[in-house]
Coordinates of C-alpha atoms and ligand atoms in Angstrom, one line a residue:
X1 CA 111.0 62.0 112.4
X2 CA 114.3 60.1 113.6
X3 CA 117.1 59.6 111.1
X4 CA 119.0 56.5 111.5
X5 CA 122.0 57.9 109.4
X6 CA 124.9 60.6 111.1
X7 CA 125.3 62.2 107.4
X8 CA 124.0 65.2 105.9
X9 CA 124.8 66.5 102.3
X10 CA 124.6 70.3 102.3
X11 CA 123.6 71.7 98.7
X12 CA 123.9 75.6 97.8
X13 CA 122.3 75.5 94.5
X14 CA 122.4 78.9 92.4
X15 CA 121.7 80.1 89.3
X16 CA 124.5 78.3 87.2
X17 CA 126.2 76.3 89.9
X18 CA 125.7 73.9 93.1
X19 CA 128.0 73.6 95.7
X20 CA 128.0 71.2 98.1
X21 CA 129.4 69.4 101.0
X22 CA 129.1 65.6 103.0
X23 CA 129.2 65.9 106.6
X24 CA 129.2 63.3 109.9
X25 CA 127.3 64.9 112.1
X26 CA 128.7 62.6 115.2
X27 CA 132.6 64.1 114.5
X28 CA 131.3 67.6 113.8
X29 CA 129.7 67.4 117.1
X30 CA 132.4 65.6 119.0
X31 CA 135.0 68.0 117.4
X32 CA 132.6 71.0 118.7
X33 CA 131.9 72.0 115.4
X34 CA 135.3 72.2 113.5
X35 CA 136.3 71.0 110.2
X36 CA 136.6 67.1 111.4
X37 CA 133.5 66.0 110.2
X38 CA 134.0 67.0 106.6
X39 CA 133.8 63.7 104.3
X40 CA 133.5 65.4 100.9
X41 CA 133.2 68.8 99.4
X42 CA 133.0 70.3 96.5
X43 CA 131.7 72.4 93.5
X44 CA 129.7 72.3 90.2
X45 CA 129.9 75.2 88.0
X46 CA 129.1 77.0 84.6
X47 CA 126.4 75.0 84.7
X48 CA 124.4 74.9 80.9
X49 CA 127.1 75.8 79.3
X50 CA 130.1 73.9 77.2
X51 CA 133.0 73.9 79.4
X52 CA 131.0 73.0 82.6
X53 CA 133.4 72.1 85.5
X54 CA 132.9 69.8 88.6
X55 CA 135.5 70.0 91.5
X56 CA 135.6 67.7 94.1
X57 CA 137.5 66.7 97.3
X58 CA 137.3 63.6 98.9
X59 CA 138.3 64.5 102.8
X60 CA 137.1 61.1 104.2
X61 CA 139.3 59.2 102.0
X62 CA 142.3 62.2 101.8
X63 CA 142.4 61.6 98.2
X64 CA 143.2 64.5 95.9
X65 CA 141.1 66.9 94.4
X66 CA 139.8 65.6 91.1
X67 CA 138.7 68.1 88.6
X68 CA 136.3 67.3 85.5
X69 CA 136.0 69.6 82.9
X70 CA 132.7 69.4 80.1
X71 CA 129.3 70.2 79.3
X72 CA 126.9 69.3 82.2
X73 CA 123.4 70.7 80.8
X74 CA 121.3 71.3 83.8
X75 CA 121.0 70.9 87.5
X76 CA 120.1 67.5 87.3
X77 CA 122.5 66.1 85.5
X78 CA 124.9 68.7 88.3
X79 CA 123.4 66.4 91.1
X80 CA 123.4 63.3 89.0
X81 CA 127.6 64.0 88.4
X82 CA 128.0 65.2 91.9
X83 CA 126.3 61.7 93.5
X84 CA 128.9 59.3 90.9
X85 CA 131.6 61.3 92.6
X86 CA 130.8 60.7 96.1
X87 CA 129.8 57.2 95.3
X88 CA 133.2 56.7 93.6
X89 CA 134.7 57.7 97.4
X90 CA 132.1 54.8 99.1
X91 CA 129.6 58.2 100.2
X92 CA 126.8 57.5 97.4
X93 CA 123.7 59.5 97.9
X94 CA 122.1 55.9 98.2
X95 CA 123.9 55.3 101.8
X96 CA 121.6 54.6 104.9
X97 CA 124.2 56.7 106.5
X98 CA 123.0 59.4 104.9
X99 CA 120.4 61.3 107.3
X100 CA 118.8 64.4 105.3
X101 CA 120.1 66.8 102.6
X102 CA 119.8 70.1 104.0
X103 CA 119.3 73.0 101.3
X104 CA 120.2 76.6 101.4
X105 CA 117.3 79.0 100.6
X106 CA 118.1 82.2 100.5
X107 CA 114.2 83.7 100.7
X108 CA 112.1 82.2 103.5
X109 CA 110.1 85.5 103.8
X110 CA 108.2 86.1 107.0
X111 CA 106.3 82.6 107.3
X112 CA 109.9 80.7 107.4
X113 CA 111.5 81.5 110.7
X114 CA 113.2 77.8 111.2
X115 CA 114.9 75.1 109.1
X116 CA 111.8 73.2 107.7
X117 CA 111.6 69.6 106.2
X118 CA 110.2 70.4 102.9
X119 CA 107.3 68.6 101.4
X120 CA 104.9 70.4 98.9
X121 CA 103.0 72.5 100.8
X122 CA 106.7 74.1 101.8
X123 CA 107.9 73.8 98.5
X124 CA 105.2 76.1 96.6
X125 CA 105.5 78.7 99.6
X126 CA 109.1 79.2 98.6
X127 CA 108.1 79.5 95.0
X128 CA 105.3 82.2 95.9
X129 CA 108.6 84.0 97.3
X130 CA 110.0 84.3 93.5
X131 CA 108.9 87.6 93.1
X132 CA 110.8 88.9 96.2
X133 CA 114.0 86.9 95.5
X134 CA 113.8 86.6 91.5
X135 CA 117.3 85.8 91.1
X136 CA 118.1 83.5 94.0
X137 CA 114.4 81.4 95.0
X138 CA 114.1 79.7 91.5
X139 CA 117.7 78.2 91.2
X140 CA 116.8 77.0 95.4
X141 CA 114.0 75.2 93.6
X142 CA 115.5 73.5 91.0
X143 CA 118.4 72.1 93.6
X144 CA 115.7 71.1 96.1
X145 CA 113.2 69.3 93.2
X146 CA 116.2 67.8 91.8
X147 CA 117.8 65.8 95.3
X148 CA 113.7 65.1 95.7
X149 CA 113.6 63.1 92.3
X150 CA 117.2 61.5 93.3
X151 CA 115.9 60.1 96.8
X152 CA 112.4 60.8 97.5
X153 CA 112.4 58.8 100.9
X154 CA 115.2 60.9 102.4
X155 CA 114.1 64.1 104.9
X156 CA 115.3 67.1 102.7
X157 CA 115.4 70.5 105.2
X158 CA 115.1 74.2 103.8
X159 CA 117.2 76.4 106.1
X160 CA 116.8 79.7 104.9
X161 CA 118.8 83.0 104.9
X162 CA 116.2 85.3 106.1
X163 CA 115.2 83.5 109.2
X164 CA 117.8 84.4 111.7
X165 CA 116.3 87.7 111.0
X166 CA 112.4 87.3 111.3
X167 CA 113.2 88.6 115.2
X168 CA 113.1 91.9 114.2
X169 CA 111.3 94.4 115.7
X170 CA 108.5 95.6 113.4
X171 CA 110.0 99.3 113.7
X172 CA 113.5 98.0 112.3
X173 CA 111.8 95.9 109.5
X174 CA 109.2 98.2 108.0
X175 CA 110.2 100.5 105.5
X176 CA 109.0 104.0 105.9
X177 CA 106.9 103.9 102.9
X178 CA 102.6 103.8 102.8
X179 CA 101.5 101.0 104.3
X180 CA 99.4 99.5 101.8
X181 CA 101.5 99.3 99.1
X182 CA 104.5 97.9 101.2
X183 CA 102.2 95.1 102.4
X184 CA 100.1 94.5 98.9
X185 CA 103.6 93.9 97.5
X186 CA 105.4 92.5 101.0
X187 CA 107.9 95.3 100.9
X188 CA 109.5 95.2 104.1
X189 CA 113.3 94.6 105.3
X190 CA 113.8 90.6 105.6
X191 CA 118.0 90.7 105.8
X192 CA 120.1 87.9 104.3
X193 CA 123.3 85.7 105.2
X194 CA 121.2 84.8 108.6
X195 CA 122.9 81.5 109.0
X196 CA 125.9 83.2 108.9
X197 CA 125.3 85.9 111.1
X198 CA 123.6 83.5 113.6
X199 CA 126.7 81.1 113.6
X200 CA 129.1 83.8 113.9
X201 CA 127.1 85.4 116.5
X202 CA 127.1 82.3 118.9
X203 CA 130.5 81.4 118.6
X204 CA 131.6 85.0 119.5
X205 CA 129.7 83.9 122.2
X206 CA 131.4 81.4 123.2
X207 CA 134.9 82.8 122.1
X208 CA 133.9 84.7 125.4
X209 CA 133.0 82.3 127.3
X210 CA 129.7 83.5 127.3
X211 CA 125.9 82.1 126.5
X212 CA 124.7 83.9 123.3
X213 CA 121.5 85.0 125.6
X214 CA 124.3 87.4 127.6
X215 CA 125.9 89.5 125.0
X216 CA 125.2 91.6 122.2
X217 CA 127.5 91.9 119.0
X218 CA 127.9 93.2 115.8
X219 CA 128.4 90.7 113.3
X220 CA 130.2 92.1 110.4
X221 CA 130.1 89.8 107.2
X222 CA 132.0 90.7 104.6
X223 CA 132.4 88.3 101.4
X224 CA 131.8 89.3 98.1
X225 CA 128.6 90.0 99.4
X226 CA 128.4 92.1 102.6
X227 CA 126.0 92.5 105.4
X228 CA 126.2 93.6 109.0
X229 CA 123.5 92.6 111.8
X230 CA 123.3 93.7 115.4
X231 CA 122.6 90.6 117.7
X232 CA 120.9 91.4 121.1
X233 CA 121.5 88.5 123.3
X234 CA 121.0 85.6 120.7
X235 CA 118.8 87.3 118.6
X236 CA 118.6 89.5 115.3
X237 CA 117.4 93.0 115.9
X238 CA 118.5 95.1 112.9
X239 CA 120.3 93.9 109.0
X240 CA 121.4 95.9 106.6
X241 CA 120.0 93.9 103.7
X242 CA 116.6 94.9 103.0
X243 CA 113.9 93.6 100.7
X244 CA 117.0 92.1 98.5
X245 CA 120.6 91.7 99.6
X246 CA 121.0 95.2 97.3
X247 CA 120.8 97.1 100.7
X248 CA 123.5 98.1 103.3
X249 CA 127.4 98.0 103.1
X250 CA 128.9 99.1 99.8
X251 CA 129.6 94.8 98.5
X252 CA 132.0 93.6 95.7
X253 CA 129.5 94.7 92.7
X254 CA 126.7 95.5 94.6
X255 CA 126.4 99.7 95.9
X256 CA 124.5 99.2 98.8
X257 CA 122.5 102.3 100.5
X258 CA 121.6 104.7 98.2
X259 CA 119.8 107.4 97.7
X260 CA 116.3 105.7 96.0
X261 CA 116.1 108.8 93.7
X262 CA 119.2 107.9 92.0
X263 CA 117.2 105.0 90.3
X264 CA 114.3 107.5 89.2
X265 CA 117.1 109.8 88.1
X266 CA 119.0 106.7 85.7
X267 CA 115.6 106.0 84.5
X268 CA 113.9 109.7 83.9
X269 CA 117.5 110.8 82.6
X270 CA 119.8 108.6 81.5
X271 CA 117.0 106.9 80.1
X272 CA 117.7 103.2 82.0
X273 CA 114.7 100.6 82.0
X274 CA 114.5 98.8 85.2
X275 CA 116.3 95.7 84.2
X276 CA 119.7 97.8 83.2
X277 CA 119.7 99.9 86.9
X278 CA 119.4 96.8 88.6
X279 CA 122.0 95.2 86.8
X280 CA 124.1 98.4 87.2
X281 CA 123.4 98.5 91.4
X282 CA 123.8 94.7 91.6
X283 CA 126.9 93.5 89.4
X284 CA 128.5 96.5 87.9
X285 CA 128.3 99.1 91.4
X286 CA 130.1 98.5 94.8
X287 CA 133.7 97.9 94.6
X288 CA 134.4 96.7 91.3
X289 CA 131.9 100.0 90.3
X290 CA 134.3 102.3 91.5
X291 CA 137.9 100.8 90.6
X292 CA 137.5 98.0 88.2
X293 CA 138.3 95.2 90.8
X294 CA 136.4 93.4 93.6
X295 CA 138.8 91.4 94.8
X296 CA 139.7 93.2 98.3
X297 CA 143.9 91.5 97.9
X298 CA 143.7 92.7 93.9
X299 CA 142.9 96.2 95.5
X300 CA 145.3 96.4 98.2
X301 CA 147.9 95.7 96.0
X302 CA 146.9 98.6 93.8
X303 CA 147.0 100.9 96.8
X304 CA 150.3 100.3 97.9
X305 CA 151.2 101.1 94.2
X306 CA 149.8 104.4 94.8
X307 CA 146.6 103.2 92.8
X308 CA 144.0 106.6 93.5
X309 CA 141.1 105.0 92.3
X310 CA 141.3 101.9 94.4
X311 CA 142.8 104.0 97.5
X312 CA 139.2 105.6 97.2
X313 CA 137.1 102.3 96.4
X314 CA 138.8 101.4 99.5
X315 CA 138.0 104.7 101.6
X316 CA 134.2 104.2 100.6
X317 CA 133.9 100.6 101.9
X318 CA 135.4 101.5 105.3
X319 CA 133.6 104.5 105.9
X320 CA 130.2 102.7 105.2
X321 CA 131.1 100.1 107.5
X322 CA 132.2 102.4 109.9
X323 CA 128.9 104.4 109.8
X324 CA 127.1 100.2 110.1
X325 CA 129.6 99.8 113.5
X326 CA 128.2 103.5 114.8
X327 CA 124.3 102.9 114.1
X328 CA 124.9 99.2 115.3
X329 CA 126.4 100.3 118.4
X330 CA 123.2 102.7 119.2
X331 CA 121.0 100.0 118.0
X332 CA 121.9 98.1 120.5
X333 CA 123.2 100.3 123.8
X334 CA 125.9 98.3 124.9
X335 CA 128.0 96.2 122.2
X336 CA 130.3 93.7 124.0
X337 CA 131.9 92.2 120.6
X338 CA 132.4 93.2 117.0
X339 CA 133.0 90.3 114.9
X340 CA 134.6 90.0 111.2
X341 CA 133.5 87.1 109.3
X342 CA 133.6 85.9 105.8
X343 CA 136.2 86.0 103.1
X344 CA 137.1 90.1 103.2
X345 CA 136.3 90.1 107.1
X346 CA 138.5 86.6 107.5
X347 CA 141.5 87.7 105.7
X348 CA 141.8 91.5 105.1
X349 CA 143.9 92.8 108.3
X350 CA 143.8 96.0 106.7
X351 CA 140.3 96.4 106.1
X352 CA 139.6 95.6 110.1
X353 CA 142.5 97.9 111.3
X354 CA 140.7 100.7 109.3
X355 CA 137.0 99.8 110.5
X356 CA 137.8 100.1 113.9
X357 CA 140.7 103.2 113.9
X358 CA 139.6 106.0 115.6
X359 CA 136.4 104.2 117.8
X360 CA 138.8 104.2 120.6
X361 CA 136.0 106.2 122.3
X362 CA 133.6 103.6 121.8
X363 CA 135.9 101.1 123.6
X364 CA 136.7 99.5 120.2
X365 CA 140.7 99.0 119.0
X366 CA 142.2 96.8 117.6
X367 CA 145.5 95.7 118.4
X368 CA 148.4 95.4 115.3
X369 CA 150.0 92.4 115.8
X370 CA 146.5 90.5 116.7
X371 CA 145.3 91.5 113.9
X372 CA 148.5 90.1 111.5
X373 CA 147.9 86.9 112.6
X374 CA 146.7 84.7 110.5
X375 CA 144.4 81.7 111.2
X376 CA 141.0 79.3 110.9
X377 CA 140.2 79.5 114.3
X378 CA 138.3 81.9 116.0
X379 CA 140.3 85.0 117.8
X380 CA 140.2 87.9 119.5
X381 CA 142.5 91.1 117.9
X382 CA 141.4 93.8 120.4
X383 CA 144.0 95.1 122.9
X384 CA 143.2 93.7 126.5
X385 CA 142.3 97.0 127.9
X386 CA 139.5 98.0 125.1
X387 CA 135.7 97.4 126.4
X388 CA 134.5 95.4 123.4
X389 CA 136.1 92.5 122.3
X390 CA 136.8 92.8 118.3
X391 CA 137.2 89.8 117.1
X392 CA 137.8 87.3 113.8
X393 CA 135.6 84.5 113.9
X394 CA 136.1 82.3 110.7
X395 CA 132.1 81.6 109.2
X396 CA 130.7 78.4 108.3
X397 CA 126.9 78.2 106.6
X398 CA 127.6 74.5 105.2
X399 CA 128.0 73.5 108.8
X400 CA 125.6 75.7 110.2
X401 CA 123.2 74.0 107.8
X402 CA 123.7 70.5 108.6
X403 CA 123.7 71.4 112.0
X404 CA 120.0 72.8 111.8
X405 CA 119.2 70.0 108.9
X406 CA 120.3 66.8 111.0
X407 CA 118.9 68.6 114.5
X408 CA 115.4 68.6 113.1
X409 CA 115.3 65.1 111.6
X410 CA 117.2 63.4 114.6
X411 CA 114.8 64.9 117.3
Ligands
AMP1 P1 133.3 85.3 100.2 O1 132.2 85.8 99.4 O2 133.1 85.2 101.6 O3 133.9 84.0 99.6 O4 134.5 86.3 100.0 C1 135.2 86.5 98.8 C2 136.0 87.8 98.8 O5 136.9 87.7 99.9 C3 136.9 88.0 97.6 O6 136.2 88.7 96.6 C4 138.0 88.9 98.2 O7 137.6 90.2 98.1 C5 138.1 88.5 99.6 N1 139.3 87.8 100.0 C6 139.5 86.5 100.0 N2 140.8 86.2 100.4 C7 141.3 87.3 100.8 C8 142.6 87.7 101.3 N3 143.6 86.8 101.5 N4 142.8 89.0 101.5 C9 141.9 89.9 101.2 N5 140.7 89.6 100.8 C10 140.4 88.4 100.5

């Protein structure tokens, strides 16, 4: 398949919103994959409900930001606003420019290891993964039938979350449960946020000057969601995200690792049905569980008001990353970088000077005023002398994805 168009719309649809960006492929590769090829990005949300809300930002024609506020019923009439804005900035959906519209899937399972042009075949293997991603898969769907209905003739790509980490070894992915029932049911660790951690992973590569294939790091994403992976030259071999994104680092509302008896436990005692302790380990756990807020600046600020509650919150998060950095570091034997991504990791000095204090012995520090500085670009904040390079390395899925998208229906 060859595209004649250098444009790819990226669309992240979820449950009640899309988001979505318009990229040139030719300045994103001239411009070694910063921000320059950005024509249009933007954000439906609330979606079903009254007081819908579209923002959107047209880069190409450095217009302002407009904002529309009112009911907009369902995903297609989402796409359907979201394609009159861009044609209103001379980037309508109907464009020959326009290459492929690459969609983020968040459950490829084990058959989906690279981005995939979707026809139906693909399409009803990513709905046989609903049961395994309930809450994710089916809004996926809806975005990807939706942009099919609007241009049929255009190459649509699935790049998927889980894929970057379909290289695990068997002995990392397996749970240690009974091997029939994990397979009857496809229990096993798949890992999410892969285009992230395979982005970030490569250009802490390159930060040092290296090819991914010669170094190992520990990418440490941490959003409102949270995962860490350990990266043996170019490739996954351990997540914390398991069977759902539930696993791993403690997460704005989600707990992470637990002990699996505390859900018999809520059920047997406290008298829980299933639905109610997933909602409690998903939304109403992690961070915002244990001091009311999930927003890592909202918490800082607490603590240096001598908040206790969020001085422990805080306490918590690091010392499960911590334990992540340690069991990522054995995982792997030698770890040459430790990278911080996403909007905690990118921002939240504090949260990396307390990750890495007292790893000095591991080769890891992180030097003060490095780590103060603030800035898009990616950067080292280790002292010269320490062995691994910690470093910040700003993520960036929507351009991940149209890199994978537009590199599958241009070869
Ligand atoms: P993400 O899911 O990657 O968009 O990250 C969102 C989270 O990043 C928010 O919930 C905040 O906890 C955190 N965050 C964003 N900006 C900052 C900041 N300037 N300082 C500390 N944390 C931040």
């Amino acid at each position: 398949m060859t595209a004649t168009g250098t444009r790819v719309l990226v669309l992240n649809s979820g449950s009640s919103s899309v988001k979505y960006q318009l990229l040139d492929m030719t300045d994103t590769q001239s411009a070694g994959g910063s921000a320059a090829g950005r024509l249009a990005v933007g954000l439906v949300e609330r979606i079903g409900e009254e007081n819908s809300r579209l923002v959107h930002t047209p880069l190409a024609t450095g217009g302002d930001k407009r904002e529309t506020e009112g009911p907009i019923a369902d995903h297609e009439a989402a796409l359907k606003a979201v394609a009159a804005e861009l044609s209103a900035d001379g980037l309508g959906l109907d464009s020959p420019q326009l290459a492929a519209i690459g969609h983020r899937v968040v459950h490829g399972g084990l058959k989906f290891t690279e981005p995939t042009v979707i026809n139906d075949a693909v399409l009803q293997e990513i709905e046989r993964l609903v049961p395994v991603a309930p809450l994710h898969n089916p809004a996926n769907i809806t975005g990807i039938r939706t942009a099919l209905a609007l241009r049929p003739d255009l190459p649509q790509v699935a790049v998927f979350d889980t894929a970057f980490h379909t290289t695990m070894p068997e002995y990392a992915a397996r749970y240690a449960i009974d091997v029939e029932t994990a397979d009857a049911h496809r229990i096993r660790r798949y890992g999410f946020h892969g285009t992230s951690h395979a982005y970030v992973s490569r250009k802490t590569a390159a930060l040092l000057g290296k090819d991914p294939s010669e170094v190992n790091v520990i990418v440490l994403h941490l959003g409102n969601g949270a995962s860490a992976s350990a990266v043996a030259g170019g490739r996954c071999v351990d997540t914390s995200m398991g069977l759902t994104p539930l696993e791993g680092l403690v997460m704005g509302t989600r707990s992470g690792d637990i002990d699996p008896a505390v859900t018999f436990h809520l059920g047997r005692v406290a008298g829980m049905s299933a639905d109610e302790i997933d909602t409690l380990l998903n939304k109403k756990s992690g961070l915002i569980g244990l001091c009311g807020d999930n927003d890592m600046r909202e918490i800082r600020r607490r603590i240096d008001e001598g908040d206790e509650r969020a001085a422990l919150a805080f306490d918590i998060y690091i010392h499960r990353l911590k334990k992540y950095i340690g069991a990522y570091s054995a995982v792997l034997g030698r770890v040459d970088a430790v990278a911080f991504t996403a909007g905690v990791g990118e921002n939240a000095a504090p949260v990396r000077e307390a990750a890495v204090a007292g790893l000095e012995e591991m080769g890891m520090a992180v030097d003060a005023s490095l780590n103060a500085v603030r800035s898009d670009e990616p950067r080292l904040i280790s002292p010269e002398y320490a062995r691994v390079a910690v470093a910040v390395v700003p993520t960036d899925e929507e351009l991940e994805i149209a890199q994978q998208a537009y590199a599958l229906v241009s070869a």
